């Protein structure tokens, strides 16, 4: 890896799902011919309608799915490799935690899975709880947590092992206005500490506030990448760009 190596390099990425039933094979396009380089240290947002390929893209980046063709490199290592997995922290859209464990116990468990032990583990857990503002609630059982609290513990587990890249699938779904603001501030703080952040969302207003660049998926194709300067001077402009891009009358590859 060199100084110019992108955090995530996606080359001609295609995923075709094949399902067989009664001797017939049905194919469905997940994503097709995606080319993208996510810069080290940026916040990159992925927008698209339901079924556009956002979650498929994230699963491919994580190595949870394998591409039909094309490739993904994570800090120069192939997606799914040990080096790539170690470099990534992940928060799914709907995280699940053992509800009878406390927040601290959950983070301790995930830290142990990442190979942390002893005093180093305790310090990492304390630091993560501090970042997500959950120290005062760390000993409460997860079943007592609100949606916002669960999301904050989810964020904490994603960076507990100090990965360089954080990948989040719909991290603000279901949060109230206060929860949205807190989540935004935490993500911005992580980025300011040097983390590269890639996330999908339906909340265009949050994407507008957080991202340096935004990619727009239409039916599995990355049809446009928008720079922050294209919307920064006009609140709500990103929504207009998105609607125009996904509209059948306007969608086209750029």
Coordinates of C-alpha atoms in Angstrom, one line a residue:
X1 CA 0.0 0.0 0.0
X2 CA 1.2 3.5 -0.9
X3 CA 0.2 7.0 0.1
X4 CA -2.0 7.2 -3.1
X5 CA -3.8 3.9 -2.5
X6 CA -7.5 4.5 -2.0
X7 CA -9.2 3.2 1.1
X8 CA -11.6 1.2 -1.1
X9 CA -11.0 0.5 -4.8
X10 CA -13.9 -1.0 -6.7
X11 CA -13.2 -2.2 -10.3
X12 CA -15.9 -3.4 -12.7
X13 CA -17.8 -4.9 -9.8
X14 CA -20.7 -7.1 -10.9
X15 CA -22.9 -9.4 -8.8
X16 CA -25.5 -11.6 -10.5
X17 CA -27.8 -13.7 -8.3
X18 CA -28.8 -17.1 -9.8
X19 CA -31.6 -19.1 -8.4
X20 CA -32.7 -22.5 -9.7
X21 CA -36.2 -23.9 -9.3
X22 CA -37.7 -26.9 -11.1
X23 CA -34.9 -27.0 -13.6
X24 CA -35.0 -23.4 -14.5
X25 CA -32.4 -20.8 -13.5
X26 CA -33.5 -17.2 -12.8
X27 CA -30.9 -14.4 -12.8
X28 CA -31.2 -11.1 -11.0
X29 CA -28.7 -8.3 -11.2
X30 CA -27.4 -7.1 -7.8
X31 CA -24.9 -4.6 -9.1
X32 CA -23.2 -4.2 -12.5
X33 CA -19.9 -2.7 -13.6
X34 CA -19.3 -0.4 -10.6
X35 CA -16.1 1.5 -10.6
X36 CA -15.3 3.6 -7.5
X37 CA -12.3 4.8 -5.5
X38 CA -13.1 5.9 -1.9
X39 CA -10.4 8.3 -0.8
X40 CA -8.5 7.8 2.5
X41 CA -10.1 9.9 5.2
X42 CA -13.3 10.9 3.4
X43 CA -16.9 10.3 4.3
X44 CA -18.6 8.7 1.3
X45 CA -22.4 8.2 1.2
X46 CA -24.3 5.8 -1.0
X47 CA -27.8 6.8 -2.1
X48 CA -30.4 4.8 -4.0
X49 CA -34.0 3.7 -4.0
X50 CA -35.0 0.4 -2.4
X51 CA -33.6 -2.5 -4.4
X52 CA -30.9 -0.3 -6.1
X53 CA -28.0 -2.5 -4.8
X54 CA -26.8 -0.6 -1.7
X55 CA -26.8 -3.5 0.7
X56 CA -25.4 -5.8 -2.0
X57 CA -22.5 -3.3 -2.5
X58 CA -21.8 -3.2 1.3
X59 CA -21.9 -7.0 1.6
X60 CA -19.4 -7.2 -1.3
X61 CA -17.1 -4.7 0.4
X62 CA -17.2 -6.7 3.6
X63 CA -16.4 -10.0 1.8
X64 CA -19.8 -11.5 2.9
X65 CA -20.7 -11.9 -0.8
X66 CA -18.3 -12.8 -3.6
X67 CA -18.5 -10.8 -6.9
X68 CA -19.5 -12.5 -10.1
X69 CA -16.8 -10.5 -11.8
X70 CA -14.6 -7.5 -11.0
X71 CA -12.7 -6.9 -7.8
X72 CA -12.6 -4.9 -4.6
X73 CA -9.4 -3.9 -2.7
X74 CA -9.5 -2.7 0.9
X75 CA -6.3 -0.6 1.6
X76 CA -4.7 -2.6 -1.2
X77 CA -5.8 -6.1 0.1
X78 CA -8.5 -8.2 -1.6
X79 CA -12.0 -7.9 0.0
X80 CA -12.7 -10.8 2.3
X81 CA -9.0 -11.4 3.1
X82 CA -7.8 -11.4 6.7
X83 CA -6.0 -8.0 6.1
X84 CA -9.1 -6.5 4.6
X85 CA -11.4 -7.7 7.4
X86 CA -9.0 -6.4 10.1
X87 CA -9.1 -3.0 8.4
X88 CA -12.9 -2.7 8.5
X89 CA -15.5 -1.9 11.3
X90 CA -19.1 -2.6 10.4
X91 CA -22.6 -1.7 11.7
X92 CA -25.6 -3.3 10.0
X93 CA -28.9 -1.6 9.6
X94 CA -30.5 -3.6 12.4
X95 CA -27.8 -4.7 14.9
X96 CA -28.6 -7.6 17.2
X97 CA -27.1 -7.9 20.7
X98 CA -27.7 -10.3 23.5
X99 CA -30.4 -8.4 25.4
X100 CA -29.5 -9.7 28.9
X101 CA -25.9 -8.4 28.6
X102 CA -24.9 -4.9 29.6
X103 CA -23.5 -2.5 27.1
X104 CA -20.0 -3.0 28.7
X105 CA -20.4 -6.8 28.5
X106 CA -21.4 -6.6 24.8
X107 CA -18.3 -4.5 24.0
X108 CA -16.0 -6.8 26.0
X109 CA -17.4 -9.7 24.1
X110 CA -16.7 -8.1 20.7
X111 CA -13.3 -6.9 21.8
X112 CA -12.4 -10.5 22.7
X113 CA -13.6 -11.6 19.2
X114 CA -11.1 -9.1 17.8
X115 CA -8.3 -10.5 19.8
X116 CA -8.2 -7.9 22.6
X117 CA -7.5 -9.0 26.2
X118 CA -6.7 -7.8 29.6
X119 CA -6.0 -4.1 30.3
X120 CA -5.8 -3.2 26.6
X121 CA -9.4 -4.5 26.2
X122 CA -10.7 -2.6 29.3
X123 CA -9.1 0.6 28.1
X124 CA -10.5 0.2 24.6
X125 CA -14.0 -0.5 26.0
X126 CA -13.8 2.6 28.3
X127 CA -12.6 4.8 25.4
X128 CA -15.3 3.5 23.0
X129 CA -18.1 4.1 25.6
X130 CA -16.7 7.6 26.1
X131 CA -16.8 8.4 22.4
X132 CA -20.4 7.2 22.0
X133 CA -21.4 8.9 25.3
X134 CA -22.6 5.7 27.0
X135 CA -20.4 5.5 30.1
X136 CA -23.3 6.4 32.4
X137 CA -25.4 3.6 30.9
X138 CA -22.7 1.0 30.4
X139 CA -23.9 -1.4 33.2
X140 CA -27.6 -1.4 32.2
X141 CA -28.9 -4.4 30.3
X142 CA -29.3 -4.0 26.5
X143 CA -33.1 -4.8 26.8
X144 CA -33.4 -1.5 28.6
X145 CA -31.8 0.6 25.9
X146 CA -33.6 2.9 23.5
X147 CA -33.0 2.6 19.7
X148 CA -30.5 5.5 19.9
X149 CA -28.6 3.8 22.7
X150 CA -28.5 0.5 20.8
X151 CA -27.1 2.3 17.7
X152 CA -24.4 4.0 19.8
X153 CA -23.3 0.6 21.2
X154 CA -23.3 -0.7 17.7
X155 CA -21.1 2.2 16.6
X156 CA -18.8 1.5 19.6
X157 CA -18.3 -2.1 18.6
X158 CA -17.5 -1.1 15.0
X159 CA -14.4 0.9 16.0
X160 CA -13.4 -1.0 19.1
X161 CA -10.5 -2.8 17.3
X162 CA -9.3 0.5 15.8
X163 CA -10.0 -0.2 12.1
X164 CA -9.1 2.4 9.4
X165 CA -12.4 2.0 7.6
X166 CA -15.9 2.1 9.0
X167 CA -18.8 0.8 6.9
X168 CA -22.4 1.5 8.0
X169 CA -25.7 0.3 6.5
X170 CA -28.4 2.8 7.2
X171 CA -26.9 4.0 10.5
X172 CA -29.6 6.6 11.3
X173 CA -32.7 4.6 10.5
X174 CA -35.5 5.0 13.1
X175 CA -33.7 7.6 15.2
X176 CA -35.5 10.6 16.6
X177 CA -34.2 14.1 16.0
X178 CA -31.9 14.1 19.0
X179 CA -30.6 10.7 18.1
X180 CA -29.9 11.8 14.6
X181 CA -27.9 14.7 15.8
X182 CA -25.9 12.6 18.3
X183 CA -25.2 10.0 15.6
X184 CA -24.1 12.7 13.2
X185 CA -21.7 14.2 15.8
X186 CA -20.2 10.9 16.6
X187 CA -19.6 10.0 13.0
X188 CA -18.1 13.4 12.3
X189 CA -15.8 12.9 15.3
X190 CA -14.6 9.5 14.1
X191 CA -13.9 11.0 10.7
X192 CA -11.9 13.9 12.3
X193 CA -9.8 11.2 14.0
X194 CA -8.8 9.9 10.6
X195 CA -11.4 7.2 9.9
X196 CA -12.6 6.6 6.4
X197 CA -16.4 6.2 6.5
X198 CA -18.6 4.6 3.9
X199 CA -22.3 4.4 4.6
X200 CA -25.7 4.0 2.9
X201 CA -28.8 6.0 3.9
X202 CA -32.2 7.0 2.9
X203 CA -31.9 10.2 4.9
X204 CA -30.6 12.6 2.2
X205 CA -30.4 15.5 4.7
X206 CA -28.0 13.6 6.9
X207 CA -25.9 12.5 3.9
X208 CA -25.8 16.2 2.9
X209 CA -24.5 17.2 6.3
X210 CA -21.9 14.4 6.7
X211 CA -20.4 13.5 3.3
X212 CA -17.6 14.8 1.2
X213 CA -18.9 12.8 -1.8
X214 CA -22.0 10.8 -2.6
X215 CA -22.6 8.0 -5.1
X216 CA -26.1 7.4 -6.5
X217 CA -27.1 3.9 -7.5
X218 CA -29.9 3.2 -10.0
X219 CA -30.9 -0.4 -10.7
X220 CA -27.5 -1.7 -9.7
X221 CA -25.4 0.8 -11.6
X222 CA -23.4 3.7 -10.1
X223 CA -24.7 6.4 -12.4
X224 CA -23.3 9.5 -10.6
X225 CA -20.8 10.6 -8.0
X226 CA -21.5 14.1 -6.5
X227 CA -18.9 16.3 -4.9
X228 CA -19.8 18.2 -1.7
X229 CA -19.2 21.5 -3.6
X230 CA -22.2 20.7 -5.8
X231 CA -24.6 21.0 -2.9
X232 CA -22.9 22.8 -0.1
X233 CA -24.0 26.3 -1.0
X234 CA -27.7 25.4 -1.4
X235 CA -29.4 23.4 1.4
X236 CA -31.7 20.7 -0.1
X237 CA -29.8 20.7 -3.4
X238 CA -28.6 17.1 -3.0
X239 CA -32.2 15.9 -2.8
X240 CA -32.9 17.7 -6.1
X241 CA -29.8 16.1 -7.7
X242 CA -30.9 12.6 -6.4
X243 CA -34.5 12.9 -7.6
X244 CA -33.3 14.0 -11.1
X245 CA -30.8 11.2 -11.2
X246 CA -33.1 8.4 -10.3
X247 CA -36.0 9.6 -12.4
X248 CA -36.5 7.4 -15.5
X249 CA -36.4 10.5 -17.7
X250 CA -33.1 11.7 -16.3
X251 CA -31.1 8.7 -15.1
X252 CA -27.9 8.1 -17.2
X253 CA -24.4 7.0 -16.6
X254 CA -21.8 9.7 -15.9

